[in-house]
Coordinates of C-alpha atoms in Angstrom, one line a residue:
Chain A
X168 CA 70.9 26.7 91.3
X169 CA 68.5 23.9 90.7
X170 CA 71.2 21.4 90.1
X171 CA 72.5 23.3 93.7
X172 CA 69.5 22.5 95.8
X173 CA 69.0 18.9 94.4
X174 CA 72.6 17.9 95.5
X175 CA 71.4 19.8 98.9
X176 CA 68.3 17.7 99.3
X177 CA 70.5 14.6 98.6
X178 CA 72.4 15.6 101.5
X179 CA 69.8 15.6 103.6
X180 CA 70.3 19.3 104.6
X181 CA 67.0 21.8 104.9
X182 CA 68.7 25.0 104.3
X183 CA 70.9 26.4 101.2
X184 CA 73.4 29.8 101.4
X185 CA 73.9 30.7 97.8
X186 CA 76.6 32.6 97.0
X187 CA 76.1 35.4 94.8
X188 CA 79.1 35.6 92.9
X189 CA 79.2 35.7 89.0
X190 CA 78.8 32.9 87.6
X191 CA 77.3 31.2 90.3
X192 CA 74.7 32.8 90.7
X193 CA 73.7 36.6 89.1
X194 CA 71.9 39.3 91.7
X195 CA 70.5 40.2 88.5
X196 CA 68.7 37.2 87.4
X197 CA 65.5 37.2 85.5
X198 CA 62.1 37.2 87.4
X199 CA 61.4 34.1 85.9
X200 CA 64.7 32.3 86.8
X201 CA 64.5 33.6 90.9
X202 CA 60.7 32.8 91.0
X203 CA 61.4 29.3 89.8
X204 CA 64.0 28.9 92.2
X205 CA 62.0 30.1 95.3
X206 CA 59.2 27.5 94.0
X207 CA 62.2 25.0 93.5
X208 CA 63.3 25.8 97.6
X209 CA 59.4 25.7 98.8
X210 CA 58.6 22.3 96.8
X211 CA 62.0 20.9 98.8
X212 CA 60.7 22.7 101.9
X213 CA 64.3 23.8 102.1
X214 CA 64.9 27.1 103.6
X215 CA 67.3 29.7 101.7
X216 CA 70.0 32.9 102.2
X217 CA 72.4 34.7 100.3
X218 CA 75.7 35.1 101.0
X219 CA 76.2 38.7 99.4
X220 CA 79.0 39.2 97.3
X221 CA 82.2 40.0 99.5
X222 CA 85.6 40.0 97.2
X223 CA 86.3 43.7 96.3
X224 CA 83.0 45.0 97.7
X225 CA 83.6 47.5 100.5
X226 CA 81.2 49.4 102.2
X227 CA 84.3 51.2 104.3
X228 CA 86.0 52.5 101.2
X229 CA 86.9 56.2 100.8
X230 CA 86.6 55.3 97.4
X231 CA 83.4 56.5 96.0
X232 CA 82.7 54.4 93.2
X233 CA 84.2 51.4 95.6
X234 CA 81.6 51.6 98.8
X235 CA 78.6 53.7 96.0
X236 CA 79.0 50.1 94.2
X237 CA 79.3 47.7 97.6
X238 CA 76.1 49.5 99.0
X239 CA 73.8 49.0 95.3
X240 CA 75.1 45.3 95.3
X241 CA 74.0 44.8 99.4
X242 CA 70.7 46.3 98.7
X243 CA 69.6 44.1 96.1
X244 CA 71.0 41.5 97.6
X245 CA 68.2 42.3 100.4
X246 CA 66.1 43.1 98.1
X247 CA 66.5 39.6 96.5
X248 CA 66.2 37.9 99.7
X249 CA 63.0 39.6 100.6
X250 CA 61.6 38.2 97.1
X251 CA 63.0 34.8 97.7
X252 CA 61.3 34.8 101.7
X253 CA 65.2 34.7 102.7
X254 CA 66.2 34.0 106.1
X255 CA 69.3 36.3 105.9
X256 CA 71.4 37.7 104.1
X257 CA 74.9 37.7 105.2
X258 CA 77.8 40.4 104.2
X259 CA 81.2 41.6 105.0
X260 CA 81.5 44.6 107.2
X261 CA 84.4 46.0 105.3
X262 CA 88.1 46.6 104.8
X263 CA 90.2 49.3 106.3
X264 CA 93.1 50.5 103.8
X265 CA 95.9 52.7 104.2
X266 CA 93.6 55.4 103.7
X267 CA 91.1 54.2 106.1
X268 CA 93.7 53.9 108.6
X269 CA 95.4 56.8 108.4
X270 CA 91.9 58.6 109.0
X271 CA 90.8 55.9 111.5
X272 CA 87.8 57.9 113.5
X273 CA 85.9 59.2 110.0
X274 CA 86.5 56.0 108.3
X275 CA 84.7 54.3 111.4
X276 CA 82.0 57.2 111.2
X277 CA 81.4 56.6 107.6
X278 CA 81.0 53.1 108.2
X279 CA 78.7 53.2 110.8
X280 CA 76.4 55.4 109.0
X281 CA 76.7 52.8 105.5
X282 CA 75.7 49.6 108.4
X283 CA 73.2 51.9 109.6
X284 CA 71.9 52.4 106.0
X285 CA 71.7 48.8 104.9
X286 CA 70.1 47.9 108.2
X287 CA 67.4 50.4 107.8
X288 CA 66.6 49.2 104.5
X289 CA 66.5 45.8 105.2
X290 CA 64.2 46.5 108.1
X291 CA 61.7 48.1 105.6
X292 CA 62.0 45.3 103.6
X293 CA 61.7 42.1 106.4
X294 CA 65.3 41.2 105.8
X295 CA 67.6 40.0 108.2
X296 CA 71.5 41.1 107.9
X297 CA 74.7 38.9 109.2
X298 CA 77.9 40.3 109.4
X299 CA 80.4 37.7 109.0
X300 CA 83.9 37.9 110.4
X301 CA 86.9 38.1 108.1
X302 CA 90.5 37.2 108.2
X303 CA 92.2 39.4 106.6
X304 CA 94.1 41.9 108.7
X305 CA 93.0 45.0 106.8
X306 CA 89.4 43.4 107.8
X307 CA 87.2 45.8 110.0
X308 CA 85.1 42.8 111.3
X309 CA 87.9 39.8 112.1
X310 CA 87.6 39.0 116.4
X311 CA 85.4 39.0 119.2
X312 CA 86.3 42.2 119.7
X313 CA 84.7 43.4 116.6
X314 CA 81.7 41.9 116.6
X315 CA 81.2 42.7 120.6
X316 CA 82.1 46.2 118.7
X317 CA 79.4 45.6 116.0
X318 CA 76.8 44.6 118.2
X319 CA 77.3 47.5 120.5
X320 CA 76.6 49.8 117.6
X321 CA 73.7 48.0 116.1
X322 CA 71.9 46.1 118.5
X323 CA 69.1 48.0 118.7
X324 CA 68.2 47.0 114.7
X325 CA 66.8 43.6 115.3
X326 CA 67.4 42.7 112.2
X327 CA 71.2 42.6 112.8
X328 CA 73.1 39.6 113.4
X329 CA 76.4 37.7 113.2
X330 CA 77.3 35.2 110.7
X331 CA 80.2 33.6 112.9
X332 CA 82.7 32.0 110.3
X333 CA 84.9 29.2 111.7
X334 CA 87.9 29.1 109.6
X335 CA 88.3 33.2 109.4
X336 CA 88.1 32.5 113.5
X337 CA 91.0 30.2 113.4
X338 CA 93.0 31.6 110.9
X339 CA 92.9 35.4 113.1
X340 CA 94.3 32.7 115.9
X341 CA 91.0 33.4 117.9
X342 CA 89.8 30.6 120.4
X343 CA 86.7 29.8 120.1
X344 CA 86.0 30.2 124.2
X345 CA 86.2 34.1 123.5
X346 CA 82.8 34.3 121.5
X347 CA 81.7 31.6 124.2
X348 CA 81.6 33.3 127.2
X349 CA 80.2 36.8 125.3
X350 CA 76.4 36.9 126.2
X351 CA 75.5 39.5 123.8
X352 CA 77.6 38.3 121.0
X353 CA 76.1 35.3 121.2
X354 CA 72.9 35.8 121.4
X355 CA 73.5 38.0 118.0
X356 CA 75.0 34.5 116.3
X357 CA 72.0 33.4 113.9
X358 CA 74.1 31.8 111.6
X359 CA 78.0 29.8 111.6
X360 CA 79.9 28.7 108.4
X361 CA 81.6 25.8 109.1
X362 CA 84.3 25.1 106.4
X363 CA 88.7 24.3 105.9
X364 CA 91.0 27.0 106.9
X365 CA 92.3 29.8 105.8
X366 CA 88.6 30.6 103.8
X367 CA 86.3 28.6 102.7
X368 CA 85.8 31.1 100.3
X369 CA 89.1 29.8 98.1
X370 CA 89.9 26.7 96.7
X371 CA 93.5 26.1 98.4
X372 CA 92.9 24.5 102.2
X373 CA 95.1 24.3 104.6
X374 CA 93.8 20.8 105.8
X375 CA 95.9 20.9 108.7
X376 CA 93.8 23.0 110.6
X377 CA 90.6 21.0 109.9
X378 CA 91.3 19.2 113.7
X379 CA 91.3 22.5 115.4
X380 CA 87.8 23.2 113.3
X381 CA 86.2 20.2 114.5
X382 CA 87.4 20.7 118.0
X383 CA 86.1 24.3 117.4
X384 CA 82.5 23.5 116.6
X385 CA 82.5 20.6 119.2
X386 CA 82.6 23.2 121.9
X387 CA 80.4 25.9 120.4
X388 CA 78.0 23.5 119.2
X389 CA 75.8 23.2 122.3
X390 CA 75.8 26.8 122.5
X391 CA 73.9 27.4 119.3
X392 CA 72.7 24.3 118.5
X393 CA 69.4 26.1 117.1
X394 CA 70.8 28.5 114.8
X395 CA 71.4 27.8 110.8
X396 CA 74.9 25.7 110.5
X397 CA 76.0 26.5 106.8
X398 CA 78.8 23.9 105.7
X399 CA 81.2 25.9 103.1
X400 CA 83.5 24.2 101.1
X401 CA 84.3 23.5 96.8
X402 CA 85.4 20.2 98.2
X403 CA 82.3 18.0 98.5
X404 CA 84.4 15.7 100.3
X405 CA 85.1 17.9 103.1
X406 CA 81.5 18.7 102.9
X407 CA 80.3 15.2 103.4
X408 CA 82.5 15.5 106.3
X409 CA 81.8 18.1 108.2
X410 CA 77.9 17.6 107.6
X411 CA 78.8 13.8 109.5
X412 CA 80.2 15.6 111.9
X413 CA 77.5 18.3 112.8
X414 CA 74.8 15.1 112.7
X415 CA 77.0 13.3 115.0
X416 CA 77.1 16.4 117.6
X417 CA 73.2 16.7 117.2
Chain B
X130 CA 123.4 58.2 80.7
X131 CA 122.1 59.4 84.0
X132 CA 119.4 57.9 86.6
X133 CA 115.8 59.2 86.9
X134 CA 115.1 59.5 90.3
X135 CA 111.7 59.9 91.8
X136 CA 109.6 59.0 95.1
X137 CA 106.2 58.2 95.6
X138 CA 103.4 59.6 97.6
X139 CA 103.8 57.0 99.9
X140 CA 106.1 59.0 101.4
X141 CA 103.1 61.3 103.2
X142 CA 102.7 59.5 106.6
X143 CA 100.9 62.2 108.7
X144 CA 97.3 62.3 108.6
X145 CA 96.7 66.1 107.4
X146 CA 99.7 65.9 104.5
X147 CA 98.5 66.2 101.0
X148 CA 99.7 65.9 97.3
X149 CA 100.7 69.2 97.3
X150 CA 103.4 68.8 100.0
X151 CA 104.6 66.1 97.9
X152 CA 105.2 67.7 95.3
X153 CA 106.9 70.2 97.2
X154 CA 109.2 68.0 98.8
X155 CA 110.3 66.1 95.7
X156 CA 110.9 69.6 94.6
X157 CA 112.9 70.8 96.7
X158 CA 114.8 67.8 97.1
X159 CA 115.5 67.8 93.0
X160 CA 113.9 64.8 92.4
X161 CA 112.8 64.5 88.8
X162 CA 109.6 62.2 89.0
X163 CA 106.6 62.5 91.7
X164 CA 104.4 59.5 91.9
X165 CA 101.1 60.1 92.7
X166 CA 99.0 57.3 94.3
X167 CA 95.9 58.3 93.5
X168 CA 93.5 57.0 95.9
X169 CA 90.8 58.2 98.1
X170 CA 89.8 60.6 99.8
X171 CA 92.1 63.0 98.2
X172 CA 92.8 61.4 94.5
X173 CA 90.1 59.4 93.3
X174 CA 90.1 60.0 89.5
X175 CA 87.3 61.7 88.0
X176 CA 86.4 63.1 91.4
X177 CA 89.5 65.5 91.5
X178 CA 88.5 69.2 91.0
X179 CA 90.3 70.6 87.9
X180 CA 91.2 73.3 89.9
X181 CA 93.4 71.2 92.5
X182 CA 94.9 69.0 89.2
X183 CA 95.6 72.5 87.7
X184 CA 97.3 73.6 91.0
X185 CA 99.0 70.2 91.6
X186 CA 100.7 70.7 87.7
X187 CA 101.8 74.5 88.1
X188 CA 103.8 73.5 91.5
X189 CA 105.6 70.4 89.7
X190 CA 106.5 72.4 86.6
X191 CA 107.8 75.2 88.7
X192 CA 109.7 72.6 89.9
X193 CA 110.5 71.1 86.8
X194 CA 109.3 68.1 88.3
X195 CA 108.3 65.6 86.2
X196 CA 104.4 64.0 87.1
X197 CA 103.1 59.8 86.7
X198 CA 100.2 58.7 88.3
X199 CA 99.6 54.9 90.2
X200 CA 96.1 53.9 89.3
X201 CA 93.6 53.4 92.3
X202 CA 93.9 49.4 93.0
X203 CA 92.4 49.1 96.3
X204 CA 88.9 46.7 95.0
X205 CA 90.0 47.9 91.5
X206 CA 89.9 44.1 89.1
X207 CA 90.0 44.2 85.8
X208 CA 90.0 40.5 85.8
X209 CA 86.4 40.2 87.3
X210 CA 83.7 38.4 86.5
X211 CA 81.7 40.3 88.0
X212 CA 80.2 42.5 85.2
X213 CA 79.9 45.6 88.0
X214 CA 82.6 45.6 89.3
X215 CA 84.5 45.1 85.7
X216 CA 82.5 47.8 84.8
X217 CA 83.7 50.4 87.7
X218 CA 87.5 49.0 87.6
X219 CA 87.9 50.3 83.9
X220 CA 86.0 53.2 84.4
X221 CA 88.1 54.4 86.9
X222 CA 91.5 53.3 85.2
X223 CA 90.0 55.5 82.2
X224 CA 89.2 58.3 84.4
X225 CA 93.0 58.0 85.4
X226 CA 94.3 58.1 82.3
X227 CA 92.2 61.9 81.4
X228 CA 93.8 62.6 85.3
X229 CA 97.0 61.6 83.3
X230 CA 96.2 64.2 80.6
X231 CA 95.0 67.0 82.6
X232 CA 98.5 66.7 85.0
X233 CA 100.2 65.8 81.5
X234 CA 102.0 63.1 83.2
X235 CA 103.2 60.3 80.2
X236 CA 103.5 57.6 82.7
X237 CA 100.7 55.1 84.8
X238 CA 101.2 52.4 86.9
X239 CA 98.3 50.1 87.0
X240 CA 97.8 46.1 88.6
X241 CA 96.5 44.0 87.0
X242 CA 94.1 42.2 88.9
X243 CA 92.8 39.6 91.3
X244 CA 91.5 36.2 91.3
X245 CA 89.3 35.5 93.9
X246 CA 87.2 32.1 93.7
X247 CA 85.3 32.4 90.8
X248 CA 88.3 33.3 88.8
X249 CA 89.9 30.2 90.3
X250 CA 87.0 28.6 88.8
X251 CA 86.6 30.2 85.5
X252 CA 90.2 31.6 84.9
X253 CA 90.5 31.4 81.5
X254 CA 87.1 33.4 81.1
X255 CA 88.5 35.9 83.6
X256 CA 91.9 36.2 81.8
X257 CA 90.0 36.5 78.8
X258 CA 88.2 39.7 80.6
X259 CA 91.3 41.2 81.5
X260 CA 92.7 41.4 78.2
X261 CA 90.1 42.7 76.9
X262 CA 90.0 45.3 79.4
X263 CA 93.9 46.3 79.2
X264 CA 93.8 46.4 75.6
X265 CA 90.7 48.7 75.2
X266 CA 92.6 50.8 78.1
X267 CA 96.5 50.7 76.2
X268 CA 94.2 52.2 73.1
X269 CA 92.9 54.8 75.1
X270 CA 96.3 55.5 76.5
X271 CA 97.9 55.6 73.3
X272 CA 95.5 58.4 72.1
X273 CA 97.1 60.6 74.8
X274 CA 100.7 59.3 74.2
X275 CA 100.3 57.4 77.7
X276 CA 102.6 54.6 78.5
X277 CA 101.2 51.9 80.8
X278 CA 103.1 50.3 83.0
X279 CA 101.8 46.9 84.5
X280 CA 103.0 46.1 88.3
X281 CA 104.3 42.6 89.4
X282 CA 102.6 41.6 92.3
X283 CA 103.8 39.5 95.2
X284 CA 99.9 38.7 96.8
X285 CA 98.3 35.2 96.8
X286 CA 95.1 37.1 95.0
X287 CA 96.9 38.9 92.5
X288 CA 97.3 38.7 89.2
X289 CA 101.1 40.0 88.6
X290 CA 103.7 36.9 89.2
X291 CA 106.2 38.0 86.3
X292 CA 104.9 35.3 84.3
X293 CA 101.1 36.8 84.2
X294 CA 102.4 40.2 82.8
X295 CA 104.5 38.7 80.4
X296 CA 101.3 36.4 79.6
X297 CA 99.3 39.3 78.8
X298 CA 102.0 41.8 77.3
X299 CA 102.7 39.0 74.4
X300 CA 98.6 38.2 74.1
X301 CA 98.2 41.7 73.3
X302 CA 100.8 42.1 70.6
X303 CA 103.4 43.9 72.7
X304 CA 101.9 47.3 72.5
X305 CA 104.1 50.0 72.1
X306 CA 102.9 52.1 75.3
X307 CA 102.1 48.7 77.7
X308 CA 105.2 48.3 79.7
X309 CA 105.9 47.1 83.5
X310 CA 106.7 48.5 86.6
X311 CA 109.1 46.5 88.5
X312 CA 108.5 46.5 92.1
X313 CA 111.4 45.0 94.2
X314 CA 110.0 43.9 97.2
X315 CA 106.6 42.4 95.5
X316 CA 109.7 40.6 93.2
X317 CA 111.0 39.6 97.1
X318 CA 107.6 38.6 98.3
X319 CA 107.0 35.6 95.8
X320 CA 111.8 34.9 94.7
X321 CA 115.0 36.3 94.5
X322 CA 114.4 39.9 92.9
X323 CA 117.2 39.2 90.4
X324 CA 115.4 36.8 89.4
X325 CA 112.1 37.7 88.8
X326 CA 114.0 41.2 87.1
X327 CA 115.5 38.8 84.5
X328 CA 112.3 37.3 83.8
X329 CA 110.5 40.5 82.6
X330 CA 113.6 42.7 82.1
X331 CA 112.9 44.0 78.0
X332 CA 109.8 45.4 79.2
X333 CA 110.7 47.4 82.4
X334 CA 109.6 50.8 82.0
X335 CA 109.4 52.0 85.6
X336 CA 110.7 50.7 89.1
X337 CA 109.2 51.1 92.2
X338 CA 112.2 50.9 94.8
X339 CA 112.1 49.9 98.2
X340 CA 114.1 47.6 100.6
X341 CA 112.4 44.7 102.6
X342 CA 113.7 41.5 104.6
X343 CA 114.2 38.4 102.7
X344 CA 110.8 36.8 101.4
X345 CA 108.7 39.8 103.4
X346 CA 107.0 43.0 101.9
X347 CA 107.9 46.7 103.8
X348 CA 108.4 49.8 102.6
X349 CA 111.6 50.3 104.1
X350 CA 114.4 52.4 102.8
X351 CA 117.1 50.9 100.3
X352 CA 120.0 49.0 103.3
X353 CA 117.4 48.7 105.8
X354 CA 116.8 45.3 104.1
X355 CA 118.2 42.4 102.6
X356 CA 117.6 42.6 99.0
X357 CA 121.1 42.9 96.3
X358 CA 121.0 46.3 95.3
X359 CA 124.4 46.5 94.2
X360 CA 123.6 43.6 91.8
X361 CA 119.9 44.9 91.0
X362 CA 121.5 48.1 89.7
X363 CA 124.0 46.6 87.8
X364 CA 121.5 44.6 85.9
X365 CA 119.3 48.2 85.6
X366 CA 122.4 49.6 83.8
X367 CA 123.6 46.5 81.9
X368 CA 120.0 46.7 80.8
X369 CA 119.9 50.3 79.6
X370 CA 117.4 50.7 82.6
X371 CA 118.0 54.2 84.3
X372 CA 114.6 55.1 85.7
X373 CA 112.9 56.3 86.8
X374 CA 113.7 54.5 90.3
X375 CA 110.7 55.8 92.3
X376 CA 111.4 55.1 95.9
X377 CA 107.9 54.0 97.2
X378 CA 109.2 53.7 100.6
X379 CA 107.3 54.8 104.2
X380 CA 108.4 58.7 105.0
X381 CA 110.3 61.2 103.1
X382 CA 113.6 60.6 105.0
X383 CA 113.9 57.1 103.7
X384 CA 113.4 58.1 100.4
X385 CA 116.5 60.3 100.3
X386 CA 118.4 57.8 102.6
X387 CA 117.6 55.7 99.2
X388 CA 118.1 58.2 96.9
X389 CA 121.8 58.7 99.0
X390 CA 122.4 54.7 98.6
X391 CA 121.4 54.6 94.8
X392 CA 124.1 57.4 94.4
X393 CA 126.6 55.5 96.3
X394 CA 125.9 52.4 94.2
X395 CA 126.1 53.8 90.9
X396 CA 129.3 55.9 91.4
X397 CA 130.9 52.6 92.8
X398 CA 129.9 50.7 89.3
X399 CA 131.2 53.4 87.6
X400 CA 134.5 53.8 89.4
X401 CA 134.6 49.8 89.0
X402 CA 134.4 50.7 85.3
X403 CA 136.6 53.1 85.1
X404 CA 139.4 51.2 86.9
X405 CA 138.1 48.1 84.2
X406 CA 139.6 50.5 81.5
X407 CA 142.5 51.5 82.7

């Protein structure tokens, strides 16, 4: 993580999303290690979040162990980010199976009542929770729809926002002018990951499609130019990029 | 020799159908082999109330129907690096195994895994994981005279092109109860099912059989798609392969439309072979 905010203050960028996946980073790191790295991120006056881990967690599942395991890991990960003066903490709403599906209306209720959960603890704890959108078609959270769904159900928690990913936008086929012209979903946007199609979240890009993100972000940039812009890539190339291309629209 | 046939629980579509009316079904349609899936809300190993195992193992043996389980895979990775979720995913493929025991069914159908980013990143240490993982399971297994069988996987995540169960089947020793279950249409998703069946062939223990257009995954029943069965079971039987062929397709009538085309098939090969004779 220290070698991780040095390359970020190299960059010239104020504000660092770590991942907490194994073995990038450990939810259960020593006291020792997380209080050096929040006096790492103050002495760089760069601002953090955690992006909480969001592979086979899933706070939908009918699985027990599944959603019991999702929910522990999503509460420390708040409780992390309230030690570490977080700005957010971002996670995935969750994945509908065949299971889910076929029992649509108490897999939704279940849900609801998990969100409602984790935003109530957060709350107690200061902490402010993203939902990002996915792209997977299984995914609960994936189009405007959604999230105008999601912030329906939870607006009232102020502590609830949207992290609006670009590439899981394109890769659903979504335009961009759907989120734009959504007041409320909008206003709910605190954070956007900007990174190559399909996920940033991968190492295979489908460069293509890196156009249609730029294109993408030129149009919602003006919109919520004040809210965190997370670049997301393995490639530090296409990172260099895209943080060129954000300065260029500031 | 003759075939094994079986079906799957994939078969129950509606949403108030249960295990039970699966195994009633495969009953009185004289299948041999019911496939649980065992996943949630109804079959979540070591959740399942002995009673309702108990109940599910007097119906199949009053049908003389013949019980395997499919592990739970939905978040299951035995490949992660994350030491939580490594730590759930082989507790629950353990608790499926003394599912195994309680139903006495000698037969479970497991995936291997999935490799998200940090496996990308760190894949040897993550393959490393998941061999320690399936061996410590194939030894629990064995205890209970358990075979497991391994699925090939079509998905860009998994873990199960033909080569990776190979891969972990030799690293292991070639255990005597760690086999693989050959699914057609995840064969169909990634090559030509012949193919990938040639490739892994001396370990097929179990088939999970199911038709689907060319390159695409569906549970659709055997002619309603364009894989080669004729050929396929021709290879099963050159290979000494006779099942179980468990019909993992979308509703109960496409498993015996299936079941009806596998008959077809083999009586064909064996009138072919017959008229080769004389």
């Amino acid at each position: 993580m220290k070698k991780a905010l040095e390359i970020a203050k190299k960059l010239s960028v104020s504000h660092l999303d770590i991942f907490c996946a194994p073995k990038h980073f450990d939810i259960y790191a020593s006291e020792n290690v997380l209080r050096e790295l929040r006096d790492l991120a103050d002495s760089l006056n760069m601002s953090l979040s955690l992006k909480a881990p969001a592979f086979t967690q899933n706070i939908a599942s009918f699985n027990d162990y599944v959603r019991d395991l999702a929910l522990k890991q999503y509460k420390r990960c708040i409780d992390l980010c309230a030690y570490l003066e977080c700005a957010f903490t971002t996670i995935r709403a969750g994945i509908f199976f065949y299971e889910e599906r076929r029992k649509m209306a108490f897999a939704l209720k279940q849900l609801v009542e998990n969100m409602n959960n984790i935003l109530l603890y957060a709350s107690k704890a200061g902490v402010n929770v993203l939902v990002e959108n996915y792209y997977l078609p299984m995914d609960v959270v994936k189009r405007t729809r959604d999230l105008q769904r999601f912030v329906t159900f939870f607006s009232h928690f102020e502590n609830f926002g949207i992290a609006l990913n670009m590439a899981h936008l394109i890769n659903v086929r979504e335009k961009v002018s759907r989120v734009m012209h959504d007041k409320k979903v909008l206003e709910k946007i605190r954070a956007v990951y900007l990174g190559p199609p399909p996920t940033p979240w991968d190492t295979e890009y489908d460069l293509s499609k890196m156009d249609l993100v730029v294109k993408m972000t030129k149009q919602l940039f003006p919109k919520l130019r004040d809210r965190t812009w997370i670049v997301a890539s393995i490639d530090s190339e296409i990172a260099k990029k895209l943080i060129r291309i954000l300065r260029e629209f500031r | 020799m003759r075939p094994i046939y079986g079906v799957s629980t994939a078969i129950l579509g509606k949403y108030d159908e249960s295990i039970i009316n699966a195994v009633d079904f495969a009953g009185e349609k004289n299948f041999d082999v019911l496939e649980i899936i065992c996943e949630a809300p109804e079959f979540v190993p070591g959740k399942v109330p002995n009673e309702y195992l108990r109940e599910i193992r007097r119906k199949a043996d009053d049908y003389g129907l013949r019980l395997q389980l499919h592990a739970p895979f939905y978040s299951i990775n035995l490949a992660s690096l994350d030491p939580e979720v490594n730590q759930m995913s082989r507790y629950i493929l353990l608790k499926t195994i003394e599912a195994a025991v309680e139903l006495e069914a000698k037969m479970i159908t497991f995936h291997l895994g999935l490799c998200f980013l940090p496996c990308k990143l760190y894949y040897e240490e993550a393959m490393s994981i998941l061999l320690e993982n399936v061996m410590m399971l194939v030894d629990y297994a064995n205890e209970h005279s358990i075979i497991l069988a391994a699925e090939n996987r079509g998905g860009r995540l998994d873990i199960g092109r033909s080569e990776d169960l190979l891969y972990v089947i030799n690293k292991l020793g070639k255990p005597k109860n760690l086999g693989i279950t050959f699914d057609v249409v995840q064969a169909n998703v990634v090559n030509d099912p012949i193919e990938e069946y040639l490739k892994v062939k001396d370990f097929v223990v179990n088939s999970h059989i199911r038709d689907a257009p060319k390159g695409k995954e569906a549970l659709l029943a055997v002619g309603e798609g364009e894989i080669d069965f004729q050929k396929l079971v021709k290879l099963f039987i050159d290979n000494n392969f006779y099942g179980p062929y468990v019909f993992e397709v979308s509703s109960k009538e496409r498993a015996l439309i299936s079941r009806g085309a596998f008959e077809e098939i083999f009586s064909n090969l064996l009138l072919n072979d017959d008229k080769a004779v004389s």
